[in-house]
């Protein structure tokens, strides 16, 4: 996304989660909630990525549903990306 990537797996302290007011409730369906979280973290001191040797996860195989980024809900999510 335009603001960085905190999707997939995110480790965050309870204190930071409360400071940034958690995830926004203005997102539905699929898309852009991770960009919003990245912006919330950047606006409150930033975040670090762990090196691969510190932790890994394996993505479960799944079919990609094409067209999710063409829905009205996705357009609303894009509009809400900068919601703090």
PDB file of N, CA and C in Angstrom:
ATOM      1  N   UNK A   1       0.796  -1.196   0.000  1.00  0.00           N
ATOM      2  CA  UNK A   1       0.000   0.000   0.000  1.00  0.00           C
ATOM      3  C   UNK A   1       0.835   1.255   0.000  1.00  0.00           C
ATOM      4  N   UNK A   2       0.211   2.373  -0.096  1.00  0.00           N
ATOM      5  CA  UNK A   2       0.930   3.643  -0.185  1.00  0.00           C
ATOM      6  C   UNK A   2       1.621   4.045   1.101  1.00  0.00           C
ATOM      7  N   UNK A   3       1.257   3.452   2.213  1.00  0.00           N
ATOM      8  CA  UNK A   3       1.781   3.902   3.501  1.00  0.00           C
ATOM      9  C   UNK A   3       2.724   2.911   4.150  1.00  0.00           C
ATOM     10  N   UNK A   4       3.011   1.819   3.524  1.00  0.00           N
ATOM     11  CA  UNK A   4       3.818   0.776   4.136  1.00  0.00           C
ATOM     12  C   UNK A   4       2.981  -0.475   4.279  1.00  0.00           C
ATOM     13  N   UNK A   5       3.590  -1.519   4.768  1.00  0.00           N
ATOM     14  CA  UNK A   5       2.860  -2.774   4.864  1.00  0.00           C
ATOM     15  C   UNK A   5       2.940  -3.321   6.275  1.00  0.00           C
ATOM     16  N   UNK A   6       1.828  -3.382   6.942  1.00  0.00           N
ATOM     17  CA  UNK A   6       1.753  -4.047   8.239  1.00  0.00           C
ATOM     18  C   UNK A   6       0.715  -5.166   8.178  1.00  0.00           C
ATOM     19  N   UNK A   7       0.377  -5.582   6.979  1.00  0.00           N
ATOM     20  CA  UNK A   7      -0.616  -6.637   6.815  1.00  0.00           C
ATOM     21  C   UNK A   7      -0.030  -8.007   7.117  1.00  0.00           C
ATOM     22  N   UNK A   8      -0.849  -9.001   7.002  1.00  0.00           N
ATOM     23  CA  UNK A   8      -0.492 -10.411   7.220  1.00  0.00           C
ATOM     24  C   UNK A   8      -0.297 -10.702   8.696  1.00  0.00           C
ATOM     25  N   UNK A   9       0.841 -10.357   9.258  1.00  0.00           N
ATOM     26  CA  UNK A   9       1.114 -10.635  10.670  1.00  0.00           C
ATOM     27  C   UNK A   9       1.632  -9.358  11.322  1.00  0.00           C
ATOM     28  N   UNK A  10       1.070  -9.004  12.441  1.00  0.00           N
ATOM     29  CA  UNK A  10       1.449  -7.774  13.138  1.00  0.00           C
ATOM     30  C   UNK A  10       1.587  -8.066  14.623  1.00  0.00           C
ATOM     31  N   UNK A  11       2.723  -7.685  15.189  1.00  0.00           N
ATOM     32  CA  UNK A  11       2.941  -7.800  16.623  1.00  0.00           C
ATOM     33  C   UNK A  11       3.030  -6.378  17.171  1.00  0.00           C
ATOM     34  N   UNK A  12       2.204  -6.078  18.166  1.00  0.00           N
ATOM     35  CA  UNK A  12       2.135  -4.726  18.694  1.00  0.00           C
ATOM     36  C   UNK A  12       1.836  -4.805  20.191  1.00  0.00           C
ATOM     37  N   UNK A  13       2.399  -3.878  20.957  1.00  0.00           N
ATOM     38  CA  UNK A  13       2.125  -3.889  22.390  1.00  0.00           C
ATOM     39  C   UNK A  13       0.709  -3.376  22.654  1.00  0.00           C
ATOM     40  N   UNK A  14       0.177  -3.779  23.769  1.00  0.00           N
ATOM     41  CA  UNK A  14      -1.153  -3.305  24.177  1.00  0.00           C
ATOM     42  C   UNK A  14      -1.142  -1.791  24.318  1.00  0.00           C
ATOM     43  N   UNK A  15      -0.062  -1.255  24.861  1.00  0.00           N
ATOM     44  CA  UNK A  15       0.043   0.186  25.065  1.00  0.00           C
ATOM     45  C   UNK A  15       0.010   0.950  23.741  1.00  0.00           C
ATOM     46  N   UNK A  16       0.741   0.458  22.753  1.00  0.00           N
ATOM     47  CA  UNK A  16       0.742   1.122  21.449  1.00  0.00           C
ATOM     48  C   UNK A  16      -0.622   0.978  20.779  1.00  0.00           C
ATOM     49  N   UNK A  17      -1.234  -0.197  20.889  1.00  0.00           N
ATOM     50  CA  UNK A  17      -2.550  -0.416  20.293  1.00  0.00           C
ATOM     51  C   UNK A  17      -3.551   0.578  20.875  1.00  0.00           C
ATOM     52  N   UNK A  18      -3.482   0.817  22.176  1.00  0.00           N
ATOM     53  CA  UNK A  18      -4.383   1.780  22.807  1.00  0.00           C
ATOM     54  C   UNK A  18      -4.036   3.208  22.397  1.00  0.00           C
ATOM     55  N   UNK A  19      -2.746   3.523  22.305  1.00  0.00           N
ATOM     56  CA  UNK A  19      -2.309   4.866  21.931  1.00  0.00           C
ATOM     57  C   UNK A  19      -2.814   5.257  20.542  1.00  0.00           C
ATOM     58  N   UNK A  20      -2.786   4.308  19.604  1.00  0.00           N
ATOM     59  CA  UNK A  20      -3.220   4.611  18.237  1.00  0.00           C
ATOM     60  C   UNK A  20      -4.713   4.365  18.045  1.00  0.00           C
ATOM     61  N   UNK A  21      -5.389   3.991  19.112  1.00  0.00           N
ATOM     62  CA  UNK A  21      -6.835   3.746  19.095  1.00  0.00           C
ATOM     63  C   UNK A  21      -7.211   2.548  18.226  1.00  0.00           C
ATOM     64  N   UNK A  22      -6.330   1.548  18.192  1.00  0.00           N
ATOM     65  CA  UNK A  22      -6.633   0.293  17.516  1.00  0.00           C
ATOM     66  C   UNK A  22      -6.934   0.439  16.037  1.00  0.00           C
ATOM     67  N   UNK A  23      -7.645  -0.542  15.519  1.00  0.00           N
ATOM     68  CA  UNK A  23      -8.075  -0.510  14.121  1.00  0.00           C
ATOM     69  C   UNK A  23      -9.315   0.364  13.993  1.00  0.00           C
ATOM     70  N   UNK A  24      -9.415   1.063  12.876  1.00  0.00           N
ATOM     71  CA  UNK A  24     -10.587   1.880  12.593  1.00  0.00           C
ATOM     72  C   UNK A  24     -11.798   0.991  12.328  1.00  0.00           C
ATOM     73  N   UNK A  25     -12.951   1.436  12.754  1.00  0.00           N
ATOM     74  CA  UNK A  25     -14.206   0.734  12.477  1.00  0.00           C
ATOM     75  C   UNK A  25     -14.807   1.157  11.140  1.00  0.00           C
ATOM     76  N   UNK A  26     -14.109   2.023  10.406  1.00  0.00           N
ATOM     77  CA  UNK A  26     -14.628   2.541   9.138  1.00  0.00           C
ATOM     78  C   UNK A  26     -14.242   1.697   7.930  1.00  0.00           C
ATOM     79  N   UNK A  27     -13.808   0.471   8.158  1.00  0.00           N
ATOM     80  CA  UNK A  27     -13.433  -0.417   7.075  1.00  0.00           C
ATOM     81  C   UNK A  27     -14.326  -1.638   7.098  1.00  0.00           C
ATOM     82  N   UNK A  28     -14.712  -2.060   5.913  1.00  0.00           N
ATOM     83  CA  UNK A  28     -15.520  -3.260   5.786  1.00  0.00           C
ATOM     84  C   UNK A  28     -15.034  -4.056   4.596  1.00  0.00           C
ATOM     85  N   UNK A  29     -15.418  -5.309   4.537  1.00  0.00           N
ATOM     86  CA  UNK A  29     -15.014  -6.115   3.402  1.00  0.00           C
ATOM     87  C   UNK A  29     -13.516  -6.296   3.368  1.00  0.00           C
ATOM     88  N   UNK A  30     -12.926  -6.025   2.216  1.00  0.00           N
ATOM     89  CA  UNK A  30     -11.512  -6.272   2.004  1.00  0.00           C
ATOM     90  C   UNK A  30     -10.813  -4.990   1.587  1.00  0.00           C
ATOM     91  N   UNK A  31      -9.655  -4.722   2.184  1.00  0.00           N
ATOM     92  CA  UNK A  31      -8.760  -3.712   1.667  1.00  0.00           C
ATOM     93  C   UNK A  31      -8.563  -2.450   2.467  1.00  0.00           C
ATOM     94  N   UNK A  32      -7.301  -2.039   2.549  1.00  0.00           N
ATOM     95  CA  UNK A  32      -6.794  -0.770   3.062  1.00  0.00           C
ATOM     96  C   UNK A  32      -6.768  -0.632   4.585  1.00  0.00           C
ATOM     97  N   UNK A  33      -7.306  -1.587   5.329  1.00  0.00           N
ATOM     98  CA  UNK A  33      -7.218  -1.472   6.787  1.00  0.00           C
ATOM     99  C   UNK A  33      -5.769  -1.570   7.247  1.00  0.00           C
ATOM    100  N   UNK A  34      -4.936  -2.333   6.534  1.00  0.00           N
ATOM    101  CA  UNK A  34      -3.533  -2.438   6.908  1.00  0.00           C
ATOM    102  C   UNK A  34      -2.772  -1.153   6.579  1.00  0.00           C
ATOM    103  N   UNK A  35      -3.137  -0.470   5.494  1.00  0.00           N
ATOM    104  CA  UNK A  35      -2.524   0.832   5.197  1.00  0.00           C
ATOM    105  C   UNK A  35      -2.874   1.848   6.274  1.00  0.00           C
ATOM    106  N   UNK A  36      -4.113   1.823   6.720  1.00  0.00           N
ATOM    107  CA  UNK A  36      -4.547   2.726   7.784  1.00  0.00           C
ATOM    108  C   UNK A  36      -3.774   2.449   9.070  1.00  0.00           C
ATOM    109  N   UNK A  37      -3.581   1.168   9.398  1.00  0.00           N
ATOM    110  CA  UNK A  37      -2.817   0.818  10.599  1.00  0.00           C
ATOM    111  C   UNK A  37      -1.378   1.304  10.478  1.00  0.00           C
ATOM    112  N   UNK A  38      -0.769   1.151   9.295  1.00  0.00           N
ATOM    113  CA  UNK A  38       0.597   1.632   9.089  1.00  0.00           C
ATOM    114  C   UNK A  38       0.682   3.136   9.321  1.00  0.00           C
ATOM    115  N   UNK A  39      -0.280   3.884   8.824  1.00  0.00           N
ATOM    116  CA  UNK A  39      -0.291   5.341   9.029  1.00  0.00           C
ATOM    117  C   UNK A  39      -0.471   5.689  10.503  1.00  0.00           C
ATOM    118  N   UNK A  40      -1.343   4.976  11.197  1.00  0.00           N
ATOM    119  CA  UNK A  40      -1.530   5.221  12.630  1.00  0.00           C
ATOM    120  C   UNK A  40      -0.225   5.002  13.388  1.00  0.00           C
ATOM    121  N   UNK A  41       0.484   3.933  13.049  1.00  0.00           N
ATOM    122  CA  UNK A  41       1.761   3.649  13.705  1.00  0.00           C
ATOM    123  C   UNK A  41       2.814   4.696  13.348  1.00  0.00           C
ATOM    124  N   UNK A  42       2.903   5.064  12.068  1.00  0.00           N
ATOM    125  CA  UNK A  42       3.883   6.074  11.643  1.00  0.00           C
ATOM    126  C   UNK A  42       3.638   7.408  12.334  1.00  0.00           C
ATOM    127  N   UNK A  43       2.377   7.765  12.542  1.00  0.00           N
ATOM    128  CA  UNK A  43       2.045   9.033  13.194  1.00  0.00           C
ATOM    129  C   UNK A  43       2.294   8.994  14.695  1.00  0.00           C
ATOM    130  N   UNK A  44       2.651   7.842  15.220  1.00  0.00           N
ATOM    131  CA  UNK A  44       2.909   7.698  16.654  1.00  0.00           C
ATOM    132  C   UNK A  44       4.262   7.066  16.929  1.00  0.00           C
ATOM    133  N   UNK A  45       5.242   7.424  16.141  1.00  0.00           N
ATOM    134  CA  UNK A  45       6.600   6.969  16.400  1.00  0.00           C
ATOM    135  C   UNK A  45       7.127   5.908  15.459  1.00  0.00           C
ATOM    136  N   UNK A  46       6.301   5.409  14.565  1.00  0.00           N
ATOM    137  CA  UNK A  46       6.773   4.459  13.575  1.00  0.00           C
ATOM    138  C   UNK A  46       6.727   3.014  14.049  1.00  0.00           C
ATOM    139  N   UNK A  47       7.313   2.158  13.245  1.00  0.00           N
ATOM    140  CA  UNK A  47       7.345   0.736  13.557  1.00  0.00           C
ATOM    141  C   UNK A  47       8.554   0.111  12.898  1.00  0.00           C
ATOM    142  N   UNK A  48       8.955  -1.034  13.399  1.00  0.00           N
ATOM    143  CA  UNK A  48      10.077  -1.782  12.854  1.00  0.00           C
ATOM    144  C   UNK A  48       9.580  -3.093  12.282  1.00  0.00           C
ATOM    145  N   UNK A  49      10.269  -3.576  11.291  1.00  0.00           N
ATOM    146  CA  UNK A  49      10.012  -4.905  10.755  1.00  0.00           C
ATOM    147  C   UNK A  49      11.040  -5.851  11.345  1.00  0.00           C
ATOM    148  N   UNK A  50      10.601  -7.022  11.718  1.00  0.00           N
ATOM    149  CA  UNK A  50      11.529  -8.012  12.241  1.00  0.00           C
ATOM    150  C   UNK A  50      12.254  -8.708  11.097  1.00  0.00           C
ATOM    151  N   UNK A  51      13.531  -9.034  11.304  1.00  0.00           N
ATOM    152  CA  UNK A  51      14.231  -9.794  10.278  1.00  0.00           C
ATOM    153  C   UNK A  51      13.664 -11.216  10.204  1.00  0.00           C
ATOM    154  N   UNK A  52      13.741 -11.850   9.038  1.00  0.00           N
ATOM    155  CA  UNK A  52      13.153 -13.183   8.872  1.00  0.00           C
ATOM    156  C   UNK A  52      13.613 -14.210   9.897  1.00  0.00           C
ATOM    157  N   UNK A  53      14.850 -14.103  10.363  1.00  0.00           N
ATOM    158  CA  UNK A  53      15.336 -15.098  11.330  1.00  0.00           C
ATOM    159  C   UNK A  53      14.664 -14.964  12.699  1.00  0.00           C
ATOM    160  N   UNK A  54      13.976 -13.839  12.965  1.00  0.00           N
ATOM    161  CA  UNK A  54      13.286 -13.649  14.246  1.00  0.00           C
ATOM    162  C   UNK A  54      11.889 -14.246  14.266  1.00  0.00           C
ATOM    163  N   UNK A  55      11.356 -14.519  13.133  1.00  0.00           N
ATOM    164  CA  UNK A  55      10.019 -15.100  13.112  1.00  0.00           C
ATOM    165  C   UNK A  55       9.510 -15.242  11.693  1.00  0.00           C
ATOM    166  N   UNK A  56       8.809 -16.317  11.464  1.00  0.00           N
ATOM    167  CA  UNK A  56       8.245 -16.576  10.143  1.00  0.00           C
ATOM    168  C   UNK A  56       6.858 -17.163  10.305  1.00  0.00           C
ATOM    169  N   UNK A  57       6.101 -17.051   9.278  1.00  0.00           N
ATOM    170  CA  UNK A  57       4.808 -17.714   9.229  1.00  0.00           C
ATOM    171  C   UNK A  57       4.614 -18.214   7.816  1.00  0.00           C
ATOM    172  N   UNK A  58       3.744 -19.161   7.665  1.00  0.00           N
ATOM    173  CA  UNK A  58       3.480 -19.716   6.343  1.00  0.00           C
ATOM    174  C   UNK A  58       2.068 -19.364   5.947  1.00  0.00           C
ATOM    175  N   UNK A  59       1.943 -18.726   4.793  1.00  0.00           N
ATOM    176  CA  UNK A  59       0.634 -18.366   4.276  1.00  0.00           C
ATOM    177  C   UNK A  59      -0.105 -19.628   3.860  1.00  0.00           C
ATOM    178  N   UNK A  60      -1.356 -19.725   4.238  1.00  0.00           N
ATOM    179  CA  UNK A  60      -2.173 -20.846   3.814  1.00  0.00           C
ATOM    180  C   UNK A  60      -2.569 -20.645   2.355  1.00  0.00           C
ATOM    181  N   UNK A  61      -2.502 -21.701   1.585  1.00  0.00           N
ATOM    182  CA  UNK A  61      -2.894 -21.594   0.180  1.00  0.00           C
ATOM    183  C   UNK A  61      -4.383 -21.275   0.100  1.00  0.00           C
ATOM    184  N   UNK A  62      -4.702 -20.314  -0.745  1.00  0.00           N
ATOM    185  CA  UNK A  62      -6.094 -19.930  -0.930  1.00  0.00           C
ATOM    186  C   UNK A  62      -6.266 -19.311  -2.316  1.00  0.00           C
ATOM    187  N   UNK A  63      -7.446 -19.414  -2.824  1.00  0.00           N
ATOM    188  CA  UNK A  63      -7.737 -18.823  -4.117  1.00  0.00           C
ATOM    189  C   UNK A  63      -7.902 -17.317  -3.964  1.00  0.00           C
ATOM    190  N   UNK A  64      -7.333 -16.574  -4.862  1.00  0.00           N
ATOM    191  CA  UNK A  64      -7.534 -15.124  -4.862  1.00  0.00           C
ATOM    192  C   UNK A  64      -8.869 -14.821  -5.532  1.00  0.00           C
ATOM    193  N   UNK A  65      -9.640 -14.001  -4.905  1.00  0.00           N
ATOM    194  CA  UNK A  65     -10.919 -13.599  -5.474  1.00  0.00           C
ATOM    195  C   UNK A  65     -10.678 -12.325  -6.272  1.00  0.00           C
ATOM    196  N   UNK A  66     -10.767 -12.444  -7.563  1.00  0.00           N
ATOM    197  CA  UNK A  66     -10.493 -11.314  -8.445  1.00  0.00           C
ATOM    198  C   UNK A  66     -11.636 -10.295  -8.363  1.00  0.00           C
ATOM    199  N   UNK A  67     -11.293  -9.035  -8.513  1.00  0.00           N
ATOM    200  CA  UNK A  67     -12.285  -7.980  -8.563  1.00  0.00           C
ATOM    201  C   UNK A  67     -12.623  -7.342  -7.233  1.00  0.00           C
ATOM    202  N   UNK A  68     -12.023  -7.821  -6.131  1.00  0.00           N
ATOM    203  CA  UNK A  68     -12.352  -7.218  -4.832  1.00  0.00           C
ATOM    204  C   UNK A  68     -11.977  -5.743  -4.778  1.00  0.00           C
ATOM    205  N   UNK A  69     -10.940  -5.362  -5.507  1.00  0.00           N
ATOM    206  CA  UNK A  69     -10.516  -3.959  -5.500  1.00  0.00           C
ATOM    207  C   UNK A  69     -11.331  -3.104  -6.469  1.00  0.00           C
ATOM    208  N   UNK A  70     -12.402  -3.662  -7.017  1.00  0.00           N
ATOM    209  CA  UNK A  70     -13.266  -2.908  -7.927  1.00  0.00           C
ATOM    210  C   UNK A  70     -14.659  -2.702  -7.345  1.00  0.00           C
ATOM    211  N   UNK A  71     -14.852  -3.034  -6.088  1.00  0.00           N
ATOM    212  CA  UNK A  71     -16.171  -2.938  -5.477  1.00  0.00           C
ATOM    213  C   UNK A  71     -16.399  -1.565  -4.854  1.00  0.00           C
ATOM    214  N   UNK A  72     -17.653  -1.235  -4.613  1.00  0.00           N
ATOM    215  CA  UNK A  72     -17.997   0.015  -3.933  1.00  0.00           C
ATOM    216  C   UNK A  72     -17.412   0.035  -2.519  1.00  0.00           C
ATOM    217  N   UNK A  73     -17.423  -1.119  -1.842  1.00  0.00           N
ATOM    218  CA  UNK A  73     -16.861  -1.190  -0.486  1.00  0.00           C
ATOM    219  C   UNK A  73     -15.378  -0.874  -0.495  1.00  0.00           C
ATOM    220  N   UNK A  74     -14.650  -1.378  -1.477  1.00  0.00           N
ATOM    221  CA  UNK A  74     -13.227  -1.081  -1.566  1.00  0.00           C
ATOM    222  C   UNK A  74     -13.006   0.410  -1.795  1.00  0.00           C
ATOM    223  N   UNK A  75     -13.819   1.028  -2.639  1.00  0.00           N
ATOM    224  CA  UNK A  75     -13.714   2.475  -2.874  1.00  0.00           C
ATOM    225  C   UNK A  75     -13.943   3.242  -1.571  1.00  0.00           C
ATOM    226  N   UNK A  76     -14.875   2.799  -0.751  1.00  0.00           N
ATOM    227  CA  UNK A  76     -15.106   3.437   0.550  1.00  0.00           C
ATOM    228  C   UNK A  76     -13.892   3.241   1.451  1.00  0.00           C
ATOM    229  N   UNK A  77     -13.292   2.051   1.414  1.00  0.00           N
ATOM    230  CA  UNK A  77     -12.098   1.795   2.216  1.00  0.00           C
ATOM    231  C   UNK A  77     -10.943   2.691   1.796  1.00  0.00           C
ATOM    232  N   UNK A  78     -10.770   2.885   0.496  1.00  0.00           N
ATOM    233  CA  UNK A  78      -9.720   3.782   0.002  1.00  0.00           C
ATOM    234  C   UNK A  78      -9.953   5.191   0.543  1.00  0.00           C
ATOM    235  N   UNK A  79     -11.185   5.641   0.522  1.00  0.00           N
ATOM    236  CA  UNK A  79     -11.522   6.972   1.033  1.00  0.00           C
ATOM    237  C   UNK A  79     -11.243   7.081   2.533  1.00  0.00           C
ATOM    238  N   UNK A  80     -11.301   5.969   3.249  1.00  0.00           N
ATOM    239  CA  UNK A  80     -11.097   5.975   4.700  1.00  0.00           C
ATOM    240  C   UNK A  80      -9.649   5.697   5.108  1.00  0.00           C
ATOM    241  N   UNK A  81      -8.747   5.532   4.156  1.00  0.00           N
ATOM    242  CA  UNK A  81      -7.373   5.157   4.486  1.00  0.00           C
ATOM    243  C   UNK A  81      -6.742   6.124   5.468  1.00  0.00           C
ATOM    244  N   UNK A  82      -6.989   7.408   5.343  1.00  0.00           N
ATOM    245  CA  UNK A  82      -6.366   8.402   6.225  1.00  0.00           C
ATOM    246  C   UNK A  82      -7.205   8.748   7.445  1.00  0.00           C
ATOM    247  N   UNK A  83      -8.188   7.913   7.763  1.00  0.00           N
ATOM    248  CA  UNK A  83      -9.023   8.123   8.947  1.00  0.00           C
ATOM    249  C   UNK A  83      -8.227   7.819  10.209  1.00  0.00           C
ATOM    250  N   UNK A  84      -8.148   8.807  11.099  1.00  0.00           N
ATOM    251  CA  UNK A  84      -7.468   8.596  12.371  1.00  0.00           C
ATOM    252  C   UNK A  84      -8.423   8.832  13.498  1.00  0.00           C
TER     253      UNK A  84
END
